[in-house]
mmCIF file of C-alpha atoms in Angstrom:
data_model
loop_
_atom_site.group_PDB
_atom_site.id
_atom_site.type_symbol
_atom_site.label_atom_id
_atom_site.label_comp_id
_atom_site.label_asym_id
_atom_site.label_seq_id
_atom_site.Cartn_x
_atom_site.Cartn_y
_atom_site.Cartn_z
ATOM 1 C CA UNK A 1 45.661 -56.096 235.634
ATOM 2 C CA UNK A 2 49.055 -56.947 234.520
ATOM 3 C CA UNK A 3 51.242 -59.580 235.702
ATOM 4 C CA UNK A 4 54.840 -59.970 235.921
ATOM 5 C CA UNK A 5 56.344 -62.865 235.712
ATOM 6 C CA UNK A 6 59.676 -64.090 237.557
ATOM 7 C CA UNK A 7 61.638 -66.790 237.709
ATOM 8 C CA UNK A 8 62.742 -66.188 241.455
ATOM 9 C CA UNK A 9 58.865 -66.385 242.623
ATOM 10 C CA UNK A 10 58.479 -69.672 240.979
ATOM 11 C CA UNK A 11 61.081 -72.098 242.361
ATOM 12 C CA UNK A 12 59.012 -75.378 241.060
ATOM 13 C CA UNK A 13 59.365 -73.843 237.678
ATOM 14 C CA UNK A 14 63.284 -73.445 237.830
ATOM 15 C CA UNK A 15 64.152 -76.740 239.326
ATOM 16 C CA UNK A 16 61.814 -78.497 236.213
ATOM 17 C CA UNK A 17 63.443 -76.062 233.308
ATOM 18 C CA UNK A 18 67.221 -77.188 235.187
ATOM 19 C CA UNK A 19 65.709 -81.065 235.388
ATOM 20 C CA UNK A 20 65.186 -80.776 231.703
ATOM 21 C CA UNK A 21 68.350 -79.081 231.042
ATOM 22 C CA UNK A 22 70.085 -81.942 232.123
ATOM 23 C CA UNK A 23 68.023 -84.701 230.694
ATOM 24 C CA UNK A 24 68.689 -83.532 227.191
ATOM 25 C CA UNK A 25 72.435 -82.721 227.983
ATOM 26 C CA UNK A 26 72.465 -86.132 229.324
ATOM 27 C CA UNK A 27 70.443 -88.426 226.353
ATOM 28 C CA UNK A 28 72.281 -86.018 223.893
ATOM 29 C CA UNK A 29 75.743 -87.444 224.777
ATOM 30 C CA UNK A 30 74.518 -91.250 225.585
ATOM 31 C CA UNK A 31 74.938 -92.218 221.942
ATOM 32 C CA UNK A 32 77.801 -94.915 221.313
ATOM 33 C CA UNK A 33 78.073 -93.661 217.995
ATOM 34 C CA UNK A 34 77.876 -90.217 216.723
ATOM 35 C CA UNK A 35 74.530 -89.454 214.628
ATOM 36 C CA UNK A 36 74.991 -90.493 210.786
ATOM 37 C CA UNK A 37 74.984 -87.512 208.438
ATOM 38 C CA UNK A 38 71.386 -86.501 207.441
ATOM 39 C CA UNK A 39 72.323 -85.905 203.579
ATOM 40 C CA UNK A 40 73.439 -88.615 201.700
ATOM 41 C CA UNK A 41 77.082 -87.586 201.611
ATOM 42 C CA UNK A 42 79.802 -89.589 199.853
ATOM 43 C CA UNK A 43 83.338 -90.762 200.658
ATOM 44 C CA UNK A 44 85.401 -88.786 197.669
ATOM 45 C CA UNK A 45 89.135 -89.596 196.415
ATOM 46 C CA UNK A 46 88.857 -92.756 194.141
ATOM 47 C CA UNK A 47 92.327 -93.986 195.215
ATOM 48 C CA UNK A 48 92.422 -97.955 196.703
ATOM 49 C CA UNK A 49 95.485 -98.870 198.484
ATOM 50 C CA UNK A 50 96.264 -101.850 200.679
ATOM 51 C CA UNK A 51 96.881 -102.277 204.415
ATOM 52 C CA UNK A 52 98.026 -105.076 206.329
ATOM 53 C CA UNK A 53 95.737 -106.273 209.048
ATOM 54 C CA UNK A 54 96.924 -108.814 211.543
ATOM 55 C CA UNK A 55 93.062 -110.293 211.785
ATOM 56 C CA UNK A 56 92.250 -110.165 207.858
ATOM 57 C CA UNK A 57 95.598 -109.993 205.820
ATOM 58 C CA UNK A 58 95.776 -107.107 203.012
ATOM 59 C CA UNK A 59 92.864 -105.596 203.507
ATOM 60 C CA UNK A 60 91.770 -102.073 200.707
ATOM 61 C CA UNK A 61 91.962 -98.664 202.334
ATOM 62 C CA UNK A 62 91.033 -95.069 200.631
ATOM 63 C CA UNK A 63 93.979 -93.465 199.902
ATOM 64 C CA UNK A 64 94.126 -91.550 203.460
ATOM 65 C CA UNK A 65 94.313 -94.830 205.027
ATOM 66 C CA UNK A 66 90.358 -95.116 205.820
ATOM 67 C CA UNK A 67 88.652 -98.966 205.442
ATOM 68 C CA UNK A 68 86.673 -99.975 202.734
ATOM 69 C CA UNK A 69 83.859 -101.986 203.008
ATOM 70 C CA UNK A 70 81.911 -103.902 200.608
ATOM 71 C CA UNK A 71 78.366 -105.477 201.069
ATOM 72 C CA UNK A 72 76.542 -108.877 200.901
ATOM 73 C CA UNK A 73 73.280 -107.119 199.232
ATOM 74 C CA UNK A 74 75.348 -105.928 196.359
ATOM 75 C CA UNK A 75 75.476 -107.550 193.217
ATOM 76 C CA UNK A 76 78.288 -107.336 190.627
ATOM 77 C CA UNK A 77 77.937 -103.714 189.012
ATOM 78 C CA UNK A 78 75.491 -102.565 190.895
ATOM 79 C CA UNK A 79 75.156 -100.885 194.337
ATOM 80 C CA UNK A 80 71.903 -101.325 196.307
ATOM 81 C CA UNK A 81 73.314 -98.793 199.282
ATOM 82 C CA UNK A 82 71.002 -96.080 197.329
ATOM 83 C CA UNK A 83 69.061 -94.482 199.559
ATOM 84 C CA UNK A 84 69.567 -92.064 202.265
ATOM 85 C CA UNK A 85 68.620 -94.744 205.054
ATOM 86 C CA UNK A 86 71.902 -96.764 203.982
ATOM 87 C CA UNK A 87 74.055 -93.930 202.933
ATOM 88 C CA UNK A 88 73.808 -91.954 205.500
ATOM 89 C CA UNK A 89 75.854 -94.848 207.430
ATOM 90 C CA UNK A 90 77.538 -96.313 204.818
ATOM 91 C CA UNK A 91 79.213 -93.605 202.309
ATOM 92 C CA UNK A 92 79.757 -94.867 198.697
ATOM 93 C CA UNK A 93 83.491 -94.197 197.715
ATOM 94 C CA UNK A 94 83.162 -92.314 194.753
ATOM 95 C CA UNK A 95 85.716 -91.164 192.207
ATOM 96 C CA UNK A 96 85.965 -87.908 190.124
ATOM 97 C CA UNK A 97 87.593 -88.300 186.471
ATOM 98 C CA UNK A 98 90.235 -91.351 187.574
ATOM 99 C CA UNK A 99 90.783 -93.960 189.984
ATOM 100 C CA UNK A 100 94.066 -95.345 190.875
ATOM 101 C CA UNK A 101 95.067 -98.403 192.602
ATOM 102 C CA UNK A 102 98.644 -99.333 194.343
ATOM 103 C CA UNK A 103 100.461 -101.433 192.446
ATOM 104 C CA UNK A 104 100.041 -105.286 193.555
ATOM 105 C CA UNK A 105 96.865 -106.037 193.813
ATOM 106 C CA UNK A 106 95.339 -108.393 192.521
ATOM 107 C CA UNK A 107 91.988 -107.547 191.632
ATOM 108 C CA UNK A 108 90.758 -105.046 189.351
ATOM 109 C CA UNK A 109 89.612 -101.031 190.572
ATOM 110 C CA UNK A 110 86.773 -99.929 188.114
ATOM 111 C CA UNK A 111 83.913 -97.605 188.688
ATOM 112 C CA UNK A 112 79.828 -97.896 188.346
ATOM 113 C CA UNK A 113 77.042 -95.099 188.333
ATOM 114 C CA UNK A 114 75.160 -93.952 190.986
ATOM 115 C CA UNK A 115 71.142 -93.479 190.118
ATOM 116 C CA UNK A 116 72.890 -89.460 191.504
ATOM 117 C CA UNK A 117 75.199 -89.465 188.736
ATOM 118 C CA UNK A 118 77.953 -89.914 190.735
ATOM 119 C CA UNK A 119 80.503 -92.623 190.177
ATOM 120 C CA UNK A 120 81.278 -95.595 192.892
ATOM 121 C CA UNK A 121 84.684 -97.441 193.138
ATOM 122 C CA UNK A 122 84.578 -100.901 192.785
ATOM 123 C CA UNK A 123 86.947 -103.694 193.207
ATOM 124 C CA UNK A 124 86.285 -106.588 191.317
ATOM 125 C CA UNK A 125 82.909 -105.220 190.145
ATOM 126 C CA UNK A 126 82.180 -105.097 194.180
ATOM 127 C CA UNK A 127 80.921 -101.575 195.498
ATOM 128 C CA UNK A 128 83.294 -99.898 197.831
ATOM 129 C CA UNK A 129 82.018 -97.764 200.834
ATOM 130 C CA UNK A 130 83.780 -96.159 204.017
ATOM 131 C CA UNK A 131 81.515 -96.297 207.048
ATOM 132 C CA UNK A 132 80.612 -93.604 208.782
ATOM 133 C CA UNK A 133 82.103 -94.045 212.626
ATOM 134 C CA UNK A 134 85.619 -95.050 210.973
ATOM 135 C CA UNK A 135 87.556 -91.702 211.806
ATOM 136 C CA UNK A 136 90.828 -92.847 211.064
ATOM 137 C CA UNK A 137 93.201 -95.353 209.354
ATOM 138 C CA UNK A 138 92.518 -98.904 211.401
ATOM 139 C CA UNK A 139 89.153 -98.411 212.176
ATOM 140 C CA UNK A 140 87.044 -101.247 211.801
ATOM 141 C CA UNK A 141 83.621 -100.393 213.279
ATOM 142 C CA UNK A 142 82.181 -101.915 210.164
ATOM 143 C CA UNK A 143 82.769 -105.184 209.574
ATOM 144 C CA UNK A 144 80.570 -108.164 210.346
ATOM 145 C CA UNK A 145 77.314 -105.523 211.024
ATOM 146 C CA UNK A 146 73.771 -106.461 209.394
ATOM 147 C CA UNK A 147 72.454 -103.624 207.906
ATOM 148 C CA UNK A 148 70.302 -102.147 204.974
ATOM 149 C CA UNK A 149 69.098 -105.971 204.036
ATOM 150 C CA UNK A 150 72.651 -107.092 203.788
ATOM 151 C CA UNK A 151 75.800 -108.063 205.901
ATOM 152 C CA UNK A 152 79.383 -105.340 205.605
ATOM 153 C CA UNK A 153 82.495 -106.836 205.476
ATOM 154 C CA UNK A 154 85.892 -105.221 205.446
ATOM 155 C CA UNK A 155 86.983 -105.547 201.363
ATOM 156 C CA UNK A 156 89.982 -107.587 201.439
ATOM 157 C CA UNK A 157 92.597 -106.951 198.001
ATOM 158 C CA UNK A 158 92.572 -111.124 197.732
ATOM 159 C CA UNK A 159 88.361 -109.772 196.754
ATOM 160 C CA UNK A 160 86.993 -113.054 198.327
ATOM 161 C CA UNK A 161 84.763 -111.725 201.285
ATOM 162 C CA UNK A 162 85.937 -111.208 205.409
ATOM 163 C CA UNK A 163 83.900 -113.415 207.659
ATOM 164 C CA UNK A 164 83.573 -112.462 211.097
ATOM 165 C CA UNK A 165 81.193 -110.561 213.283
ATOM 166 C CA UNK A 166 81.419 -106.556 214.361
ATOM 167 C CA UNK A 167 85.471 -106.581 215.183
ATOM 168 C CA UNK A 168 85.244 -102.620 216.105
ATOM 169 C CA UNK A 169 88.699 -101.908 215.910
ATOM 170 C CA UNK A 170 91.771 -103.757 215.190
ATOM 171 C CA UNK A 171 94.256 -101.448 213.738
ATOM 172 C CA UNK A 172 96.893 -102.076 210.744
ATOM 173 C CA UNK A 173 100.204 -101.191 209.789
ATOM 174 C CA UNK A 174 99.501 -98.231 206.740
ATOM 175 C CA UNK A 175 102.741 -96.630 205.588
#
């Protein structure tokens, strides 16, 4: 004996399949932040300008006006933001051939390698990174967050460290 099988003559069935529908519609939009990239992707450009920020001063932007962070767990030279559990929130700003720097600033723009080859931006030997809910120029979602065994600050060009906690947003003047 065959049977057939129909939606119709099974209302329990539909009302659980549209109750589960909407559950997953529902946790899939709950997040605060959009889910980090599963790769370990990079921020790419090597240019550092500066913005002004009414909370921090001149703070160092990539060159289409994003934030750059930098990261207590770092040491001079060396980036420990290696693997994909702290890049995949925190993208190292990397540089092809060159990186430039506005003039003014005071510090100095160099570049390390990666253990991928690649090569990181630094500012006064301090590894650069964008973060990875900062969609446009005056985002701040960054700074003051404890993550990936250290604490992110926003890099500021005077290259002493930002204190503060999580300021989300707070906007600057870019040109």
């Amino acid at each position: 004996m065959k049977r057939s099988f129909s939606l119709t003559t099974r209302p329990a069935l539909v009302g659980l399949l549209i109750s589960f529908s909407l559950i997953m519609a529902a946790c899939s939009s709950s997040s605060a932040y959009p889910a980090p990239a599963s790769t370990a992707p990079v921020s790419k450009g090597g240019v550092v300008k500066s913005a002004n920020n009414a909370k921090f001063g001149e703070i160092l932007v990539t060159g289409d006006g994003r934030t750059l962070y930098t990261n207590t767990f770092d040491t001079p030279g060396t980036s420990k933001c290696t693997d994909s559990s702290c890049t995949s929130f925190w993208l190292p700003y990397t540089a092809g051939q060159a990186t430039s720097t506005a003039s003014g600033l005071p510090g100095a723009l160099g570049t390390i390698t990666r253990p991928d080859g690649s090569r990181q931006v630094t500012y006064d030997q301090k590894p650069l990174y964008t973060f990875y809910t900062d969609r446009q120029p005056g985002d701040l979602g960054g700074d003051g967050l404890s993550d990936s065994g250290g604490t992110w600050h926003v890099a500021l060009a005077s290259g002493s460290t930002a204190t503060s906690s999580n300021s989300g947003s707070g906007g600057y003047s870019y040109p």
